[in-house]
Amino acid sequence: MTNSPLVNICADALHISTSQVMRLILRAPHTYKVYSIPKKSGGRRVIAQPAKETKYLQDVIIKGYLNSLPMHEAASAYKVGSSIKKNANAHKHNKYFVKLDFKRFFESITLDDLITHFEKYLPTPLSKEDTVYLARICCRSSDGRAALTIGSPASPILSNTVMYDFDKIIESWSLQNGFTYTRYADDLTLSTSIPGVSAQVIPAVLNALEKIEYPKLLLNNEKTVFLSKKNNRNITGIVINNEGRLSLGREKKRLISAMIHHYQQGNLSEDNQLKLQGLIGFALDVEPIFVSRLNAKYGRDVISKILQRKQSNQ
């Protein structure tokens, strides 16, 4: 046994020696497989997925350490009870929306940021050595720096907790100025029913980014959007209509109807059948009345067959 509680906990959980754990920790930042997938908005998203042994380490530390770190109520992704529906629900009674996001969000959260955050917020402080080990297990090394990645099991929970100080500042500002604030990963939404105040949002966010010690983030100005009832108010894929109700939106409804038609004709591929199942399940949660219309149009048996097939594959 070593004098490192973290190494000993990992060794016990994985049923390997402490020397083997140390080798895994030292190798962890260099064990990532990198590939890309197409983005809906165009271009490609880089995914960096850790090797199995690094994932095993991350699973141990998520349960043993990371789950005890604070997360703000405004964070509406990557935690129990969170969903894009809940995120949109928070804003449905407001008239004016400001949507923002960050450039290279996960990659901007560095190993040093994690070390500082662990030292500040772990309920039971670790030694400096173990704090570095804990951060090292969670980061990928690339171009001379180590940071979080999209594709790592530890990244979602860490991105939420590292934003705790930022979320506190923006939530406090929002309460004082008549706004509702939520953050879904790197997507920020602030909404209000007070006319003429939306211009205050960007200065408030920039001020918060200057105040926090870490991480160092930049707004993606190209994705900053101001919306009102005159616009299609879309929050993380859900439309809020002028009556303040959540909706799939016309485009998604047309897509679902077209896919069901192709399904009936026997022209829907296996992959698209799975996609259709997911879309109908999403519709049941967000706008169940639309599914009732699908039942009336295509027949309850058809819709049930699609959903039952999903269940049989689980």
CSV table of C-alpha atoms in Angstrom, one decimal:
chain,number,residue,atom,x,y,z
A,1,MET,CA,0.0,0.0,0.0
A,2,THR,CA,1.1,3.6,-0.7
A,3,ASN,CA,0.6,6.6,1.4
A,4,SER,CA,-1.8,7.9,-1.2
A,5,PRO,CA,-5.5,7.4,-0.3
A,6,LEU,CA,-6.6,8.0,-3.9
A,7,VAL,CA,-4.2,5.4,-5.3
A,8,ASN,CA,-5.3,2.9,-2.6
A,9,ILE,CA,-9.0,3.5,-3.3
A,10,CYS,CA,-8.5,3.0,-7.0
A,11,ALA,CA,-6.4,-0.2,-6.4
A,12,ASP,CA,-9.1,-1.7,-4.2
A,13,ALA,CA,-11.9,-0.8,-6.5
A,14,LEU,CA,-10.1,-2.2,-9.6
A,15,HIS,CA,-8.5,-5.1,-7.9
A,16,ILE,CA,-5.0,-4.3,-9.1
A,17,SER,CA,-1.8,-3.3,-7.4
A,18,THR,CA,-1.0,0.3,-6.4
A,19,SER,CA,2.0,0.3,-8.8
A,20,GLN,CA,-0.4,-0.6,-11.6
A,21,VAL,CA,-2.7,2.2,-10.6
A,22,MET,CA,0.2,4.6,-10.6
A,23,ARG,CA,1.2,3.5,-14.2
A,24,LEU,CA,-2.5,4.1,-15.3
A,25,ILE,CA,-2.5,7.6,-13.7
A,26,LEU,CA,0.7,8.6,-15.3
A,27,ARG,CA,-0.4,7.3,-18.7
A,28,ALA,CA,-4.0,8.6,-18.4
A,29,PRO,CA,-3.6,12.0,-20.3
A,30,HIS,CA,-2.0,10.1,-23.3
A,31,THR,CA,-4.6,7.4,-23.7
A,32,TYR,CA,-7.3,9.1,-25.8
A,33,LYS,CA,-8.6,8.1,-29.2
A,34,VAL,CA,-9.5,11.2,-31.2
A,35,TYR,CA,-12.1,11.3,-34.0
A,36,SER,CA,-14.7,13.7,-35.3
A,37,ILE,CA,-18.5,13.7,-36.0
A,38,PRO,CA,-20.6,16.1,-38.1
A,39,LYS,CA,-22.3,19.0,-36.3
A,40,LYS,CA,-25.9,19.8,-37.0
A,41,SER,CA,-24.9,23.4,-37.6
A,42,GLY,CA,-22.1,22.3,-40.1
A,43,GLY,CA,-18.5,21.5,-39.6
A,44,ARG,CA,-17.3,18.7,-37.4
A,45,ARG,CA,-17.0,18.2,-33.7
A,46,VAL,CA,-13.8,16.6,-32.3
A,47,ILE,CA,-14.4,13.8,-29.8
A,48,ALA,CA,-11.5,12.5,-27.6
A,49,GLN,CA,-12.4,9.3,-25.8
A,50,PRO,CA,-10.2,7.8,-23.1
A,51,ALA,CA,-9.1,4.2,-23.3
A,52,LYS,CA,-10.9,1.6,-21.2
A,53,GLU,CA,-8.4,1.6,-18.3
A,54,THR,CA,-8.7,5.4,-18.0
A,55,LYS,CA,-12.5,5.1,-18.0
A,56,TYR,CA,-12.2,2.6,-15.2
A,57,LEU,CA,-10.2,5.1,-13.1
A,58,GLN,CA,-12.6,7.9,-13.9
A,59,ASP,CA,-15.6,5.7,-12.8
A,60,VAL,CA,-13.9,5.2,-9.5
A,61,ILE,CA,-13.1,8.9,-8.9
A,62,ILE,CA,-16.6,10.0,-10.1
A,63,LYS,CA,-18.2,7.9,-7.4
A,64,GLY,CA,-15.5,8.5,-4.7
A,65,TYR,CA,-14.7,12.2,-5.2
A,66,LEU,CA,-16.4,14.1,-8.0
A,67,ASN,CA,-20.0,13.5,-7.0
A,68,SER,CA,-19.3,15.4,-3.7
A,69,LEU,CA,-18.4,18.6,-5.5
A,70,PRO,CA,-20.9,21.4,-5.7
A,71,MET,CA,-23.2,22.1,-8.6
A,72,HIS,CA,-25.4,25.2,-9.0
A,73,GLU,CA,-29.2,24.9,-9.4
A,74,ALA,CA,-28.9,26.9,-12.6
A,75,ALA,CA,-26.9,24.1,-14.2
A,76,SER,CA,-29.5,22.1,-16.1
A,77,ALA,CA,-27.4,19.4,-17.8
A,78,TYR,CA,-25.5,16.3,-16.8
A,79,LYS,CA,-27.2,15.7,-13.4
A,80,VAL,CA,-30.1,13.7,-12.0
A,81,GLY,CA,-33.4,15.2,-12.9
A,82,SER,CA,-31.9,17.5,-15.6
A,83,SER,CA,-33.2,17.7,-19.1
A,84,ILE,CA,-33.6,20.1,-22.0
A,85,LYS,CA,-37.3,20.2,-21.2
A,86,LYS,CA,-36.6,21.4,-17.6
A,87,ASN,CA,-34.1,23.9,-19.0
A,88,ALA,CA,-36.8,25.3,-21.4
A,89,ASN,CA,-39.5,25.2,-18.8
A,90,ALA,CA,-37.7,27.7,-16.6
A,91,HIS,CA,-38.1,30.4,-19.3
A,92,LYS,CA,-41.5,29.7,-20.8
A,93,HIS,CA,-43.3,32.5,-19.1
A,94,ASN,CA,-40.8,35.2,-20.2
A,95,LYS,CA,-41.0,37.3,-23.3
A,96,TYR,CA,-37.4,38.3,-24.1
A,97,PHE,CA,-34.4,35.9,-24.4
A,98,VAL,CA,-30.7,36.2,-24.6
A,99,LYS,CA,-28.8,33.0,-25.7
A,100,LEU,CA,-25.0,32.8,-25.4
A,101,ASP,CA,-22.3,30.1,-25.5
A,102,PHE,CA,-18.6,29.8,-25.0
A,103,LYS,CA,-15.8,29.0,-27.4
A,104,ARG,CA,-14.1,25.6,-27.0
A,105,PHE,CA,-15.8,25.1,-23.6
A,106,PHE,CA,-14.5,21.8,-22.4
A,107,GLU,CA,-11.0,22.3,-23.9
A,108,SER,CA,-10.8,25.6,-21.9
A,109,ILE,CA,-11.1,23.8,-18.6
A,110,THR,CA,-7.5,22.9,-17.8
A,111,LEU,CA,-5.7,20.6,-15.4
A,112,ASP,CA,-4.6,23.6,-13.3
A,113,ASP,CA,-8.2,24.8,-13.1
A,114,LEU,CA,-9.3,21.4,-11.8
A,115,ILE,CA,-6.5,21.4,-9.2
A,116,THR,CA,-7.5,24.8,-8.0
A,117,HIS,CA,-11.2,23.7,-7.9
A,118,PHE,CA,-10.5,20.5,-6.0
A,119,GLU,CA,-8.4,22.4,-3.4
A,120,LYS,CA,-11.3,24.8,-2.9
A,121,TYR,CA,-14.3,22.6,-2.9
A,122,LEU,CA,-13.5,18.9,-2.1
A,123,PRO,CA,-15.3,18.3,1.2
A,124,THR,CA,-12.3,16.2,2.4
A,125,PRO,CA,-9.1,17.9,1.3
A,126,LEU,CA,-6.5,15.7,-0.5
A,127,SER,CA,-2.7,16.0,-0.4
A,128,LYS,CA,-1.2,18.1,-3.1
A,129,GLU,CA,0.0,14.9,-4.8
A,130,ASP,CA,-3.4,13.2,-4.8
A,131,THR,CA,-5.1,16.4,-6.0
A,132,VAL,CA,-2.8,16.4,-9.0
A,133,TYR,CA,-3.5,12.7,-9.6
A,134,LEU,CA,-7.2,13.3,-9.4
A,135,ALA,CA,-7.0,16.1,-12.1
A,136,ARG,CA,-4.6,14.1,-14.2
A,137,ILE,CA,-7.0,11.2,-14.5
A,138,CYS,CA,-9.6,13.6,-16.0
A,139,CYS,CA,-7.6,15.4,-18.6
A,140,ARG,CA,-6.2,14.8,-22.1
A,141,SER,CA,-2.7,16.0,-22.9
A,142,SER,CA,-2.4,17.7,-26.3
A,143,ASP,CA,-0.2,20.5,-27.7
A,144,GLY,CA,1.7,20.9,-24.4
A,145,ARG,CA,-1.4,21.4,-22.3
A,146,ALA,CA,-3.9,19.2,-20.4
A,147,ALA,CA,-7.6,19.8,-20.4
A,148,LEU,CA,-11.1,18.3,-20.4
A,149,THR,CA,-12.4,16.7,-23.6
A,150,ILE,CA,-15.8,16.0,-25.2
A,151,GLY,CA,-16.1,12.3,-24.9
A,152,SER,CA,-14.6,11.7,-21.5
A,153,PRO,CA,-17.0,10.3,-18.8
A,154,ALA,CA,-15.6,12.8,-16.2
A,155,SER,CA,-16.0,15.9,-18.3
A,156,PRO,CA,-19.8,16.5,-17.9
A,157,ILE,CA,-19.7,16.5,-14.1
A,158,LEU,CA,-16.5,18.5,-14.0
A,159,SER,CA,-17.7,21.1,-16.4
A,160,ASN,CA,-20.7,21.7,-14.2
A,161,THR,CA,-18.9,22.0,-10.9
A,162,VAL,CA,-16.0,24.1,-12.3
A,163,MET,CA,-18.7,26.6,-13.4
A,164,TYR,CA,-20.1,26.8,-9.8
A,165,ASP,CA,-18.6,30.3,-9.0
A,166,PHE,CA,-19.7,31.7,-12.4
A,167,ASP,CA,-23.2,30.3,-12.0
A,168,LYS,CA,-23.5,31.9,-8.5
A,169,ILE,CA,-22.5,35.3,-9.8
A,170,ILE,CA,-24.9,35.2,-12.8
A,171,GLU,CA,-27.8,33.8,-10.8
A,172,SER,CA,-27.3,36.6,-8.2
A,173,TRP,CA,-27.2,39.2,-10.9
A,174,SER,CA,-30.3,37.7,-12.6
A,175,LEU,CA,-32.4,37.8,-9.4
A,176,GLN,CA,-31.5,41.4,-8.8
A,177,ASN,CA,-32.3,42.4,-12.4
A,178,GLY,CA,-35.5,40.5,-13.2
A,179,PHE,CA,-34.0,37.7,-15.2
A,180,THR,CA,-34.2,33.9,-15.2
A,181,TYR,CA,-30.9,32.1,-15.8
A,182,THR,CA,-30.0,28.6,-16.8
A,183,ARG,CA,-26.9,27.0,-18.2
A,184,TYR,CA,-27.0,23.8,-20.3
A,185,ALA,CA,-23.4,22.8,-20.6
A,186,ASP,CA,-22.0,25.8,-22.6
A,187,ASP,CA,-25.4,27.1,-23.6
A,188,LEU,CA,-26.4,30.1,-21.5
A,189,THR,CA,-30.0,31.4,-21.5
A,190,LEU,CA,-31.2,34.5,-19.7
A,191,SER,CA,-34.8,35.6,-20.1
A,192,THR,CA,-37.0,38.3,-18.8
A,193,SER,CA,-40.4,40.0,-19.3
A,194,ILE,CA,-39.0,43.5,-18.7
A,195,PRO,CA,-38.7,45.3,-22.1
A,196,GLY,CA,-35.5,47.1,-23.0
A,197,VAL,CA,-33.1,45.4,-20.5
A,198,SER,CA,-31.6,42.5,-22.6
A,199,ALA,CA,-28.6,44.6,-23.6
A,200,GLN,CA,-27.4,44.4,-19.9
A,201,VAL,CA,-26.8,40.7,-20.2
A,202,ILE,CA,-23.5,40.6,-22.2
A,203,PRO,CA,-21.8,43.1,-19.9
A,204,ALA,CA,-22.9,41.2,-16.8
A,205,VAL,CA,-21.6,37.9,-18.3
A,206,LEU,CA,-18.3,39.5,-19.3
A,207,ASN,CA,-18.0,41.0,-15.8
A,208,ALA,CA,-18.6,37.5,-14.2
A,209,LEU,CA,-15.9,36.0,-16.5
A,210,GLU,CA,-13.4,38.6,-15.2
A,211,LYS,CA,-14.3,38.0,-11.6
A,212,ILE,CA,-13.9,34.2,-11.5
A,213,GLU,CA,-10.4,32.8,-10.9
A,214,TYR,CA,-11.0,29.9,-13.3
A,215,PRO,CA,-11.7,28.8,-16.0
A,216,LYS,CA,-10.7,31.3,-18.6
A,217,LEU,CA,-13.5,31.4,-21.0
A,218,LEU,CA,-14.4,33.4,-24.1
A,219,LEU,CA,-17.9,34.1,-25.4
A,220,ASN,CA,-18.6,32.8,-28.9
A,221,ASN,CA,-20.0,36.1,-30.2
A,222,GLU,CA,-21.2,34.6,-33.4
A,223,LYS,CA,-23.7,32.5,-31.5
A,224,THR,CA,-25.1,35.3,-29.3
A,225,VAL,CA,-28.8,35.7,-30.0
A,226,PHE,CA,-31.5,38.1,-28.8
A,227,LEU,CA,-35.1,36.8,-29.1
A,228,SER,CA,-38.6,38.0,-28.4
A,229,LYS,CA,-42.1,36.7,-29.2
A,230,LYS,CA,-41.5,38.0,-32.7
A,231,ASN,CA,-38.9,35.2,-33.2
A,232,ASN,CA,-38.8,31.5,-33.0
A,233,ARG,CA,-37.7,31.1,-29.4
A,234,ASN,CA,-35.7,27.9,-29.4
A,235,ILE,CA,-33.9,26.8,-26.3
A,236,THR,CA,-31.7,23.7,-26.5
A,237,GLY,CA,-33.9,22.2,-29.3
A,238,ILE,CA,-37.3,23.1,-27.7
A,239,VAL,CA,-39.5,25.9,-29.1
A,240,ILE,CA,-41.5,28.1,-26.7
A,241,ASN,CA,-44.6,29.4,-28.5
A,242,ASN,CA,-46.3,32.7,-28.0
A,243,GLU,CA,-48.7,31.1,-25.5
A,244,GLY,CA,-45.8,30.1,-23.3
A,245,ARG,CA,-46.1,26.4,-24.1
A,246,LEU,CA,-43.3,24.0,-25.0
A,247,SER,CA,-43.3,22.7,-28.6
A,248,LEU,CA,-41.2,20.6,-30.9
A,249,GLY,CA,-41.4,23.3,-33.6
A,250,ARG,CA,-42.8,23.0,-37.1
A,251,GLU,CA,-39.6,21.7,-38.6
A,252,LYS,CA,-39.2,18.8,-36.2
A,253,LYS,CA,-42.9,17.9,-36.5
A,254,ARG,CA,-42.6,17.8,-40.3
A,255,LEU,CA,-39.5,15.6,-40.0
A,256,ILE,CA,-41.3,13.1,-37.7
A,257,SER,CA,-44.4,13.0,-40.0
A,258,ALA,CA,-42.2,12.4,-43.1
A,259,MET,CA,-40.3,9.6,-41.3
A,260,ILE,CA,-43.5,7.9,-40.3
A,261,HIS,CA,-44.7,8.0,-43.9
A,262,HIS,CA,-41.4,6.4,-45.1
A,263,TYR,CA,-41.7,3.8,-42.3
A,264,GLN,CA,-45.1,2.8,-43.5
A,265,GLN,CA,-43.8,2.5,-47.1
A,266,GLY,CA,-41.0,0.3,-45.9
A,267,ASN,CA,-38.4,2.9,-47.0
A,268,LEU,CA,-36.9,3.8,-43.6
A,269,SER,CA,-33.4,2.5,-42.8
A,270,GLU,CA,-32.6,0.7,-39.6
A,271,ASP,CA,-30.7,3.7,-38.2
A,272,ASN,CA,-33.5,6.1,-39.1
A,273,GLN,CA,-36.1,3.8,-37.5
A,274,LEU,CA,-34.1,4.1,-34.3
A,275,LYS,CA,-33.9,7.9,-34.7
A,276,LEU,CA,-37.7,8.0,-35.3
A,277,GLN,CA,-38.3,6.1,-32.1
A,278,GLY,CA,-36.2,8.6,-30.2
A,279,LEU,CA,-38.0,11.5,-31.8
A,280,ILE,CA,-41.5,10.2,-30.9
A,281,GLY,CA,-40.3,9.5,-27.3
A,282,PHE,CA,-39.0,13.1,-27.2
A,283,ALA,CA,-42.4,14.3,-28.5
A,284,LEU,CA,-44.3,12.3,-25.9
A,285,ASP,CA,-42.3,14.2,-23.2
A,286,VAL,CA,-42.4,17.7,-24.7
A,287,GLU,CA,-45.6,17.9,-26.7
A,288,PRO,CA,-47.8,14.8,-26.1
A,289,ILE,CA,-50.8,16.4,-27.9
A,290,PHE,CA,-48.7,16.1,-31.1
A,291,VAL,CA,-48.3,12.4,-30.6
A,292,SER,CA,-52.1,12.1,-30.2
A,293,ARG,CA,-52.4,13.8,-33.6
A,294,LEU,CA,-49.9,11.2,-35.1
A,295,ASN,CA,-52.1,8.4,-33.6
A,296,ALA,CA,-55.1,9.9,-35.4
A,297,LYS,CA,-53.4,10.4,-38.7
A,298,TYR,CA,-51.3,7.3,-39.0
A,299,GLY,CA,-53.1,4.9,-36.7
A,300,ARG,CA,-52.4,4.1,-33.0
A,301,ASP,CA,-51.1,0.6,-34.1
A,302,VAL,CA,-48.3,2.2,-36.3
A,303,ILE,CA,-47.1,4.5,-33.6
A,304,SER,CA,-47.3,1.8,-30.9
A,305,LYS,CA,-45.3,-0.6,-33.1
A,306,ILE,CA,-42.5,2.0,-33.5
A,307,LEU,CA,-42.4,2.6,-29.8
A,308,GLN,CA,-42.6,-1.1,-28.9
A,309,ARG,CA,-39.8,-2.0,-31.2
A,310,LYS,CA,-37.6,0.5,-29.2
A,311,GLN,CA,-38.5,-1.3,-26.0
A,312,SER,CA,-37.7,-4.7,-27.4
A,313,ASN,CA,-34.2,-3.5,-28.4
A,314,GLN,CA,-33.3,-2.2,-24.9
